[in-house]
Coordinates of C-alpha atoms in Angstrom, one line a residue:
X1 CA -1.8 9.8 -104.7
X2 CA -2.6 13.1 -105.8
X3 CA -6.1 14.2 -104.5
X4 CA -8.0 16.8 -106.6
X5 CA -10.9 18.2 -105.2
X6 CA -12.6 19.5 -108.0
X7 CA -12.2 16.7 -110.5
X8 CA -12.6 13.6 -108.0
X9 CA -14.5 15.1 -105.1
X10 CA -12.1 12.7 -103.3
X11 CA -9.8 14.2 -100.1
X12 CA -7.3 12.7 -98.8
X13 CA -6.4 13.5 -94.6
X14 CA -3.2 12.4 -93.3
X15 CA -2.5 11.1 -90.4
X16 CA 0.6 9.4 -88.0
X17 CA 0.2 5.7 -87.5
X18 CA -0.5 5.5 -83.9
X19 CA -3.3 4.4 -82.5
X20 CA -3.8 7.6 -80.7
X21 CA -3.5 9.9 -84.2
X22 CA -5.4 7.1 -85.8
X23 CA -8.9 7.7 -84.0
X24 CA -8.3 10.9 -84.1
X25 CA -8.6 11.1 -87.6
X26 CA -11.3 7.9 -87.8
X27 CA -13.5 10.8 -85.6
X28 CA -13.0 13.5 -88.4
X29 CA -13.3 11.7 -91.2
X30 CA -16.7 9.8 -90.0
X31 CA -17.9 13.5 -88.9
X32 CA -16.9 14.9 -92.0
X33 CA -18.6 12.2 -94.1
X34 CA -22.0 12.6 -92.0
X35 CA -21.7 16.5 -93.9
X36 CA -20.4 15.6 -96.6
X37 CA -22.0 12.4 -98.4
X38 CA -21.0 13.6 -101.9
X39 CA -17.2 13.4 -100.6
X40 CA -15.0 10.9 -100.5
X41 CA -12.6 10.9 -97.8
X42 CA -9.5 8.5 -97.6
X43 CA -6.8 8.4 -95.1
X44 CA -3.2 8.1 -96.0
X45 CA -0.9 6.9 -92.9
X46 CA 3.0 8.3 -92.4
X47 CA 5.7 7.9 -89.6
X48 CA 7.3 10.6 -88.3
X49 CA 11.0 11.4 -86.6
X50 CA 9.1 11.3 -83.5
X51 CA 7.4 7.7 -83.7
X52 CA 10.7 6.4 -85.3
X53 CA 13.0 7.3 -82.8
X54 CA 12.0 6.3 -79.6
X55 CA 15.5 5.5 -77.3
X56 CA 16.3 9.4 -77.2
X57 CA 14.2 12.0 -74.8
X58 CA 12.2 14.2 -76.9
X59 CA 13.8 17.6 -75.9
X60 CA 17.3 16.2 -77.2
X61 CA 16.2 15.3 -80.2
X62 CA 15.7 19.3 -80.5
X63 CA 13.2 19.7 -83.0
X64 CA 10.1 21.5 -83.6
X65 CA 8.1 19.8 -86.0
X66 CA 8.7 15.6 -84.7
X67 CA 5.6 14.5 -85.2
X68 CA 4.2 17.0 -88.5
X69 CA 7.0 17.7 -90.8
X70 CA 6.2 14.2 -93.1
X71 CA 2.7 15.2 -93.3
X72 CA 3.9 18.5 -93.9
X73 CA 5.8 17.1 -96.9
X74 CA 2.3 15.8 -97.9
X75 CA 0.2 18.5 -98.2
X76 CA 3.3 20.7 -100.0
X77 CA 3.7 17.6 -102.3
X78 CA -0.2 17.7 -102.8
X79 CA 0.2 13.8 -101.5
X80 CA -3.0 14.4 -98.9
X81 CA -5.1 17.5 -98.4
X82 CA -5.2 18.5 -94.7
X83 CA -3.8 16.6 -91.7
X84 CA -5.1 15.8 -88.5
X85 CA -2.2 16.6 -85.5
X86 CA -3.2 16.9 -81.7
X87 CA -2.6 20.9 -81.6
X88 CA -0.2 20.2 -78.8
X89 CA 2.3 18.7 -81.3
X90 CA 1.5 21.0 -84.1
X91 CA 4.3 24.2 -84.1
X92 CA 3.3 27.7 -83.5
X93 CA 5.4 28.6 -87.2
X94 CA 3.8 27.0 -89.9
X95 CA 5.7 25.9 -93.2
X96 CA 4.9 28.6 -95.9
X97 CA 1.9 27.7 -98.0
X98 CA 0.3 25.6 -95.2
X99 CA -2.0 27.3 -92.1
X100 CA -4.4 25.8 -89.3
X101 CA -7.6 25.5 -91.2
X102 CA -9.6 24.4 -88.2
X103 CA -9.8 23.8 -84.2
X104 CA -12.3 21.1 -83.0
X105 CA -14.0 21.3 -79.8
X106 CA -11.5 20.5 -77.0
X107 CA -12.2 17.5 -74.6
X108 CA -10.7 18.0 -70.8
X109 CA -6.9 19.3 -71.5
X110 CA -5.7 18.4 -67.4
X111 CA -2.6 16.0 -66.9
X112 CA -3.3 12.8 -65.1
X113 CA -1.8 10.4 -62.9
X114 CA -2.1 6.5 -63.5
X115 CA -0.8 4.7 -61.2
X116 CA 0.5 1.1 -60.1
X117 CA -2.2 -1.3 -58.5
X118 CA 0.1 -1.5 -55.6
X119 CA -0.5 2.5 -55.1
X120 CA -4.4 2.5 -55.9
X121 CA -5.2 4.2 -52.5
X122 CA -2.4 7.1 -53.0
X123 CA -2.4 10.1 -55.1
X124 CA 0.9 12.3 -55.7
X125 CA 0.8 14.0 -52.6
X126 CA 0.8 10.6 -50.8
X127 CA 2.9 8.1 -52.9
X128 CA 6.1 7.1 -50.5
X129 CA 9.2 9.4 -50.8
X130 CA 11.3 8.2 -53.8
X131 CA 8.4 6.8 -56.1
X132 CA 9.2 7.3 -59.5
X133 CA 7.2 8.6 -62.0
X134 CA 7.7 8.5 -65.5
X135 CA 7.0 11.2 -68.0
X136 CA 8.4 12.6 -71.4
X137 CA 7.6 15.8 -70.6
X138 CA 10.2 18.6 -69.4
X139 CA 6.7 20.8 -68.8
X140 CA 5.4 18.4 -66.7
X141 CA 8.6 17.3 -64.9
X142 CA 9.1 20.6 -64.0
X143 CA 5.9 21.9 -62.6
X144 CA 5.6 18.3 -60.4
X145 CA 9.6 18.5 -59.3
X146 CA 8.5 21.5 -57.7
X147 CA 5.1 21.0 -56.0
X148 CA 6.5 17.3 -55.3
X149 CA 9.8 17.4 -54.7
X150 CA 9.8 13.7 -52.9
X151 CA 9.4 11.8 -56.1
X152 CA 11.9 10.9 -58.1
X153 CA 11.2 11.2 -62.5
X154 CA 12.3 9.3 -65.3
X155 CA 11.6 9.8 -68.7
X156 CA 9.3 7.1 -70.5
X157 CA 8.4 7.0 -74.4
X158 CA 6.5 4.7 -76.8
X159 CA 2.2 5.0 -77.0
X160 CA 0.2 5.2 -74.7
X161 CA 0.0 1.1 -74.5
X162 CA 3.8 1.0 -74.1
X163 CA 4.2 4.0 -71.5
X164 CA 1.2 1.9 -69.9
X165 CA 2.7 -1.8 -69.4
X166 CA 5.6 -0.3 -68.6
X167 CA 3.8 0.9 -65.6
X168 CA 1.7 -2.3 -65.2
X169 CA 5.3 -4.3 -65.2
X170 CA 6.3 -2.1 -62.2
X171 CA 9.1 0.1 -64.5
X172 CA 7.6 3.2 -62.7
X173 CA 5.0 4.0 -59.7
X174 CA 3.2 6.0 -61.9
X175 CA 3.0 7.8 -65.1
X176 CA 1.8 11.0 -66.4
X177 CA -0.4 10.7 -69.3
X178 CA -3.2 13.2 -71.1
X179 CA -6.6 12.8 -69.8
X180 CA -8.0 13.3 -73.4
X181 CA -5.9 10.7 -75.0
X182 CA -6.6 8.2 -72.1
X183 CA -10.6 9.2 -72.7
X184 CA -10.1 9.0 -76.9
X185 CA -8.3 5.7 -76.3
X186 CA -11.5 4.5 -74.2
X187 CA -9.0 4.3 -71.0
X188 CA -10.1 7.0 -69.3
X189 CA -10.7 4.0 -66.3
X190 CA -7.0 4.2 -66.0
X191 CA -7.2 7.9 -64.7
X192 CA -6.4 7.4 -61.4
X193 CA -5.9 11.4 -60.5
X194 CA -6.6 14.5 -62.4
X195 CA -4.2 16.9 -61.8
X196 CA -5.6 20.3 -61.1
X197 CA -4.4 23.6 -63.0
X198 CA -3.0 24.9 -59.4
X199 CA 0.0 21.8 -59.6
X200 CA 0.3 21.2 -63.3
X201 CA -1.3 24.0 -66.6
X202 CA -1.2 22.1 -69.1
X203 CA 0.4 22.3 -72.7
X204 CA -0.4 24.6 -75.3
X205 CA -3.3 23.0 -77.6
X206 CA -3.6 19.9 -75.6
X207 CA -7.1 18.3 -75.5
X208 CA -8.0 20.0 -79.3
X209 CA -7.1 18.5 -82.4
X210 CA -5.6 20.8 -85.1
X211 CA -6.0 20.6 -88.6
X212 CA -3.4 21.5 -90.9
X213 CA -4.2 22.5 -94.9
X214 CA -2.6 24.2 -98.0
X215 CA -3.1 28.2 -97.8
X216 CA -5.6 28.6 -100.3
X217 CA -7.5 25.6 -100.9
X218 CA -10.7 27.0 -100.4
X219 CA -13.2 24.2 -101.1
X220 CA -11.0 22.0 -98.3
X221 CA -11.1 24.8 -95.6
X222 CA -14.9 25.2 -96.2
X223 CA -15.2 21.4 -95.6
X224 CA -13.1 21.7 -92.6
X225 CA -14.4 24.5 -91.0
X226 CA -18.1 22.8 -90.3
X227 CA -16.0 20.7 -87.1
X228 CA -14.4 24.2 -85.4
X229 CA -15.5 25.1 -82.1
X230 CA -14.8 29.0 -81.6
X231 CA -14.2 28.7 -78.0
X232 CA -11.9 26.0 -78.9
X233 CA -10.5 28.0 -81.7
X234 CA -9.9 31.4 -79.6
X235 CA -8.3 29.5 -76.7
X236 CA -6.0 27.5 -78.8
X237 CA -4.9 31.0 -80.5
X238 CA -4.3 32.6 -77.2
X239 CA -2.2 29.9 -75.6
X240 CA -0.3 28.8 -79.5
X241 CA 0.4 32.8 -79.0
X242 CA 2.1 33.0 -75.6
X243 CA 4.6 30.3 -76.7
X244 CA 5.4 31.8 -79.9
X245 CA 6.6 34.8 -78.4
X246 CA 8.5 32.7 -75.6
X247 CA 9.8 31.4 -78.9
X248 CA 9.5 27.1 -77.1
X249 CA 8.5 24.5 -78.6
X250 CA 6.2 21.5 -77.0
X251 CA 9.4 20.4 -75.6
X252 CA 10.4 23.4 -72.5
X253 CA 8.7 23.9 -69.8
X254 CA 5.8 26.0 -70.7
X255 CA 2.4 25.6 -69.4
X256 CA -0.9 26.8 -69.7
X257 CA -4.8 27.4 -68.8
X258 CA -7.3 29.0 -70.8
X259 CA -11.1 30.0 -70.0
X260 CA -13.6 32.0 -71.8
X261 CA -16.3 34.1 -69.7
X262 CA -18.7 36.2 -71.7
X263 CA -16.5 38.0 -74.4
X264 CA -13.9 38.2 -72.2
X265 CA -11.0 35.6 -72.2
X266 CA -8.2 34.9 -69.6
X267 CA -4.8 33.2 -70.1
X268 CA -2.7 31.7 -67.4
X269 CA 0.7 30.8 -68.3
X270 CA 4.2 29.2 -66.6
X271 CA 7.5 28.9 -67.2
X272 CA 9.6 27.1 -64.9
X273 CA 13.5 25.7 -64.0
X274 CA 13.9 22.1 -64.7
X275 CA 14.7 21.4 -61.2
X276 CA 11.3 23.0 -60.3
X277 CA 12.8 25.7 -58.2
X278 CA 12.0 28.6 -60.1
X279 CA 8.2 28.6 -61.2
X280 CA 7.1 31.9 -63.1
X281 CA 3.1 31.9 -63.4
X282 CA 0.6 35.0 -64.4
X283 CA -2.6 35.7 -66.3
X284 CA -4.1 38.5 -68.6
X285 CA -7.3 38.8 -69.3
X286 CA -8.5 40.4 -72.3
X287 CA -11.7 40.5 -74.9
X288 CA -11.7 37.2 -76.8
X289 CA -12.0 38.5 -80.7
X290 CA -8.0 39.5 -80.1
X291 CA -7.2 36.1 -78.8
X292 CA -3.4 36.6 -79.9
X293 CA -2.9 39.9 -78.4
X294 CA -3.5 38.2 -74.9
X295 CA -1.1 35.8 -75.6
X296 CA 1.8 38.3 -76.5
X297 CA 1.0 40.3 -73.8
X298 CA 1.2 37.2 -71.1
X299 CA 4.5 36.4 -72.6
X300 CA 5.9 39.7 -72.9
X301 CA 4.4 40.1 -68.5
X302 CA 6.6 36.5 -68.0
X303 CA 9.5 38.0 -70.1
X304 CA 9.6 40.8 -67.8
X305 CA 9.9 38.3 -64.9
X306 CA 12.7 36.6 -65.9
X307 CA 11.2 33.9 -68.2
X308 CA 13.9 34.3 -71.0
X309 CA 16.8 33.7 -69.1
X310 CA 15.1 30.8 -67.6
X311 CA 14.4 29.0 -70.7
X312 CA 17.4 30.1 -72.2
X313 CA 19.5 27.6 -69.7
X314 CA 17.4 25.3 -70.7
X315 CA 18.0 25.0 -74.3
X316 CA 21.5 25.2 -73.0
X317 CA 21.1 22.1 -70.6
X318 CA 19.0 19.9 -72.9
X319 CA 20.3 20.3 -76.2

């Protein structure tokens, strides 16, 4: 279906299929028609490379876009309007003719820990040696290889419910999930341990929703806009900075923390080894209307310090 605006005063958001993406975009739409009651919004669901292949780790499959490039597709082929992506998953180089139109308010962005019932009284510092955790993530696998270098990792994919009977079926001793999907999923009981930003930053975007829109389509960015939160927004643009000019994707090990004091904003970022024995971290702090700026310059600091090389054997090792 081809949605036009002007004519119809329908719009038409796209989403992924899974359950996770799915409330996401229920929330928008619902807060978009509570502004909006002359619009009508529909929502057209896609599968992307990254929900279709499931039996290959994410950093192998080597590409940036695995869970956007359909919807992508959709919004070039005027097939939906704007999309609704976690920012996490949403590339720092847009397609031409597309831009992020908006940044809602970020819920808590920390990694957790969910654990097995048998391991309800430990944490990650206290799980026995040789516990295995599962994650997909090479950012988090390295950053916990090297504060926890007892435990053994194994990759684990699928939704959230997957990753989580796998666990419950005693696959793993624990699993490393997203505190804000867990909380948007109504799980957030199964957050067993926070993980503080001194063991694991976390990714880029994570805990915000981005969304995606035609350059140019002024009456949807208008619509869009009324959901951005501009700490949200200048946060995201710092941290979606940094890992542009590390030139990753969501798939190295790059991590992140971002806070906002006054007009002043700092950014914390990492780069580390697989094995977890290297760990680059540092922070710049710098007035929050040039949000980007800080980013380069944390990235250019980390450069200095080696992080190129670093990522550069891991493109090598992975691909």
């Amino acid at each position: 279906m081809t949605a036009t605006i002007e004519n119809e005063r329908t719009i038409v958001i796209g989403t992924r299929k899974s359950q996770l993406a799915l409330v996401q975009t229920y929330w928008v739409k619902k807060e978009l028609e509570s502004r909006f009651s002359d619009v009508e919004f529909e929502v057209e669901k896609m599968s992307t490379q990254g929900d279709k292949i499931l039996d290959v780790a994410l950093a192998k499959i080597g590409d940036k876009g695995l869970f956007t490039k359909e919807l992508e597709l959709g919004m070039i082929n005027n097939e939906v309007d704007f999309a609704v992506h976690s920012l996490k998953d949403l590339p720092t180089n847009l397609p031409d003719g597309l831009m992020l139109g908006c940044v809602t308010q970020r819920v808590n962005p920390a990694d957790a820990l969910v654990v097995n019932e048998k391991h309800k009284d430990k944490q990650l510092d206290t799980l026995p040696e040789g516990s295995v955790i599962g994650t997909s993530s090479l950012r988090r696998l390295a950053q916990l290889r090297h504060h926890f270098p007892h435990l053994t990792f194994k990759d684990v994919r699928g939704n959230v419910n997957t990753r989580l009977a796998k666990l419950d079926a005693g696959e793993y001793d624990g699993i490393i999930l997203a505190v804000a999907g867990l909380e948007r999923l109504d799980m957030g009981d199964r957050v067993h341990q926070v993980i503080p930003p001194e063991i694991s930053l976390h990714a880029v975007g994570q805990g915000a929703l981005g969304i995606e829109c035609r350059v140019g389509d002024e009456s949807v960015l208008q619509i869009i806009k009324t959901l951005e939160d501009a700490d949200s927004r200048d946060c995201t643009m710092a941290e979606r900075s940094f890992l542009r000019v590390l030139e990753g994707g969501c798939q190295v090990p790059i991590g992140v923390n971002s806070k906002i004091e006054g007009d002043k904003l700092t950014l914390t970022g990492m780069v580390a080894s697989l094995d977890g024995k290297q760990l680059l971290k540092d922070s710049v702090t710098g007035d929050r209307t040039n949000p980007e700026e800080i980013g380069s310059q944390l990235a250019e600091k980390l450069k200095q310090q080696g992080a190129g090389e670093i990522l550069a054997t891991i493109i090598a090792e992975v691909r």
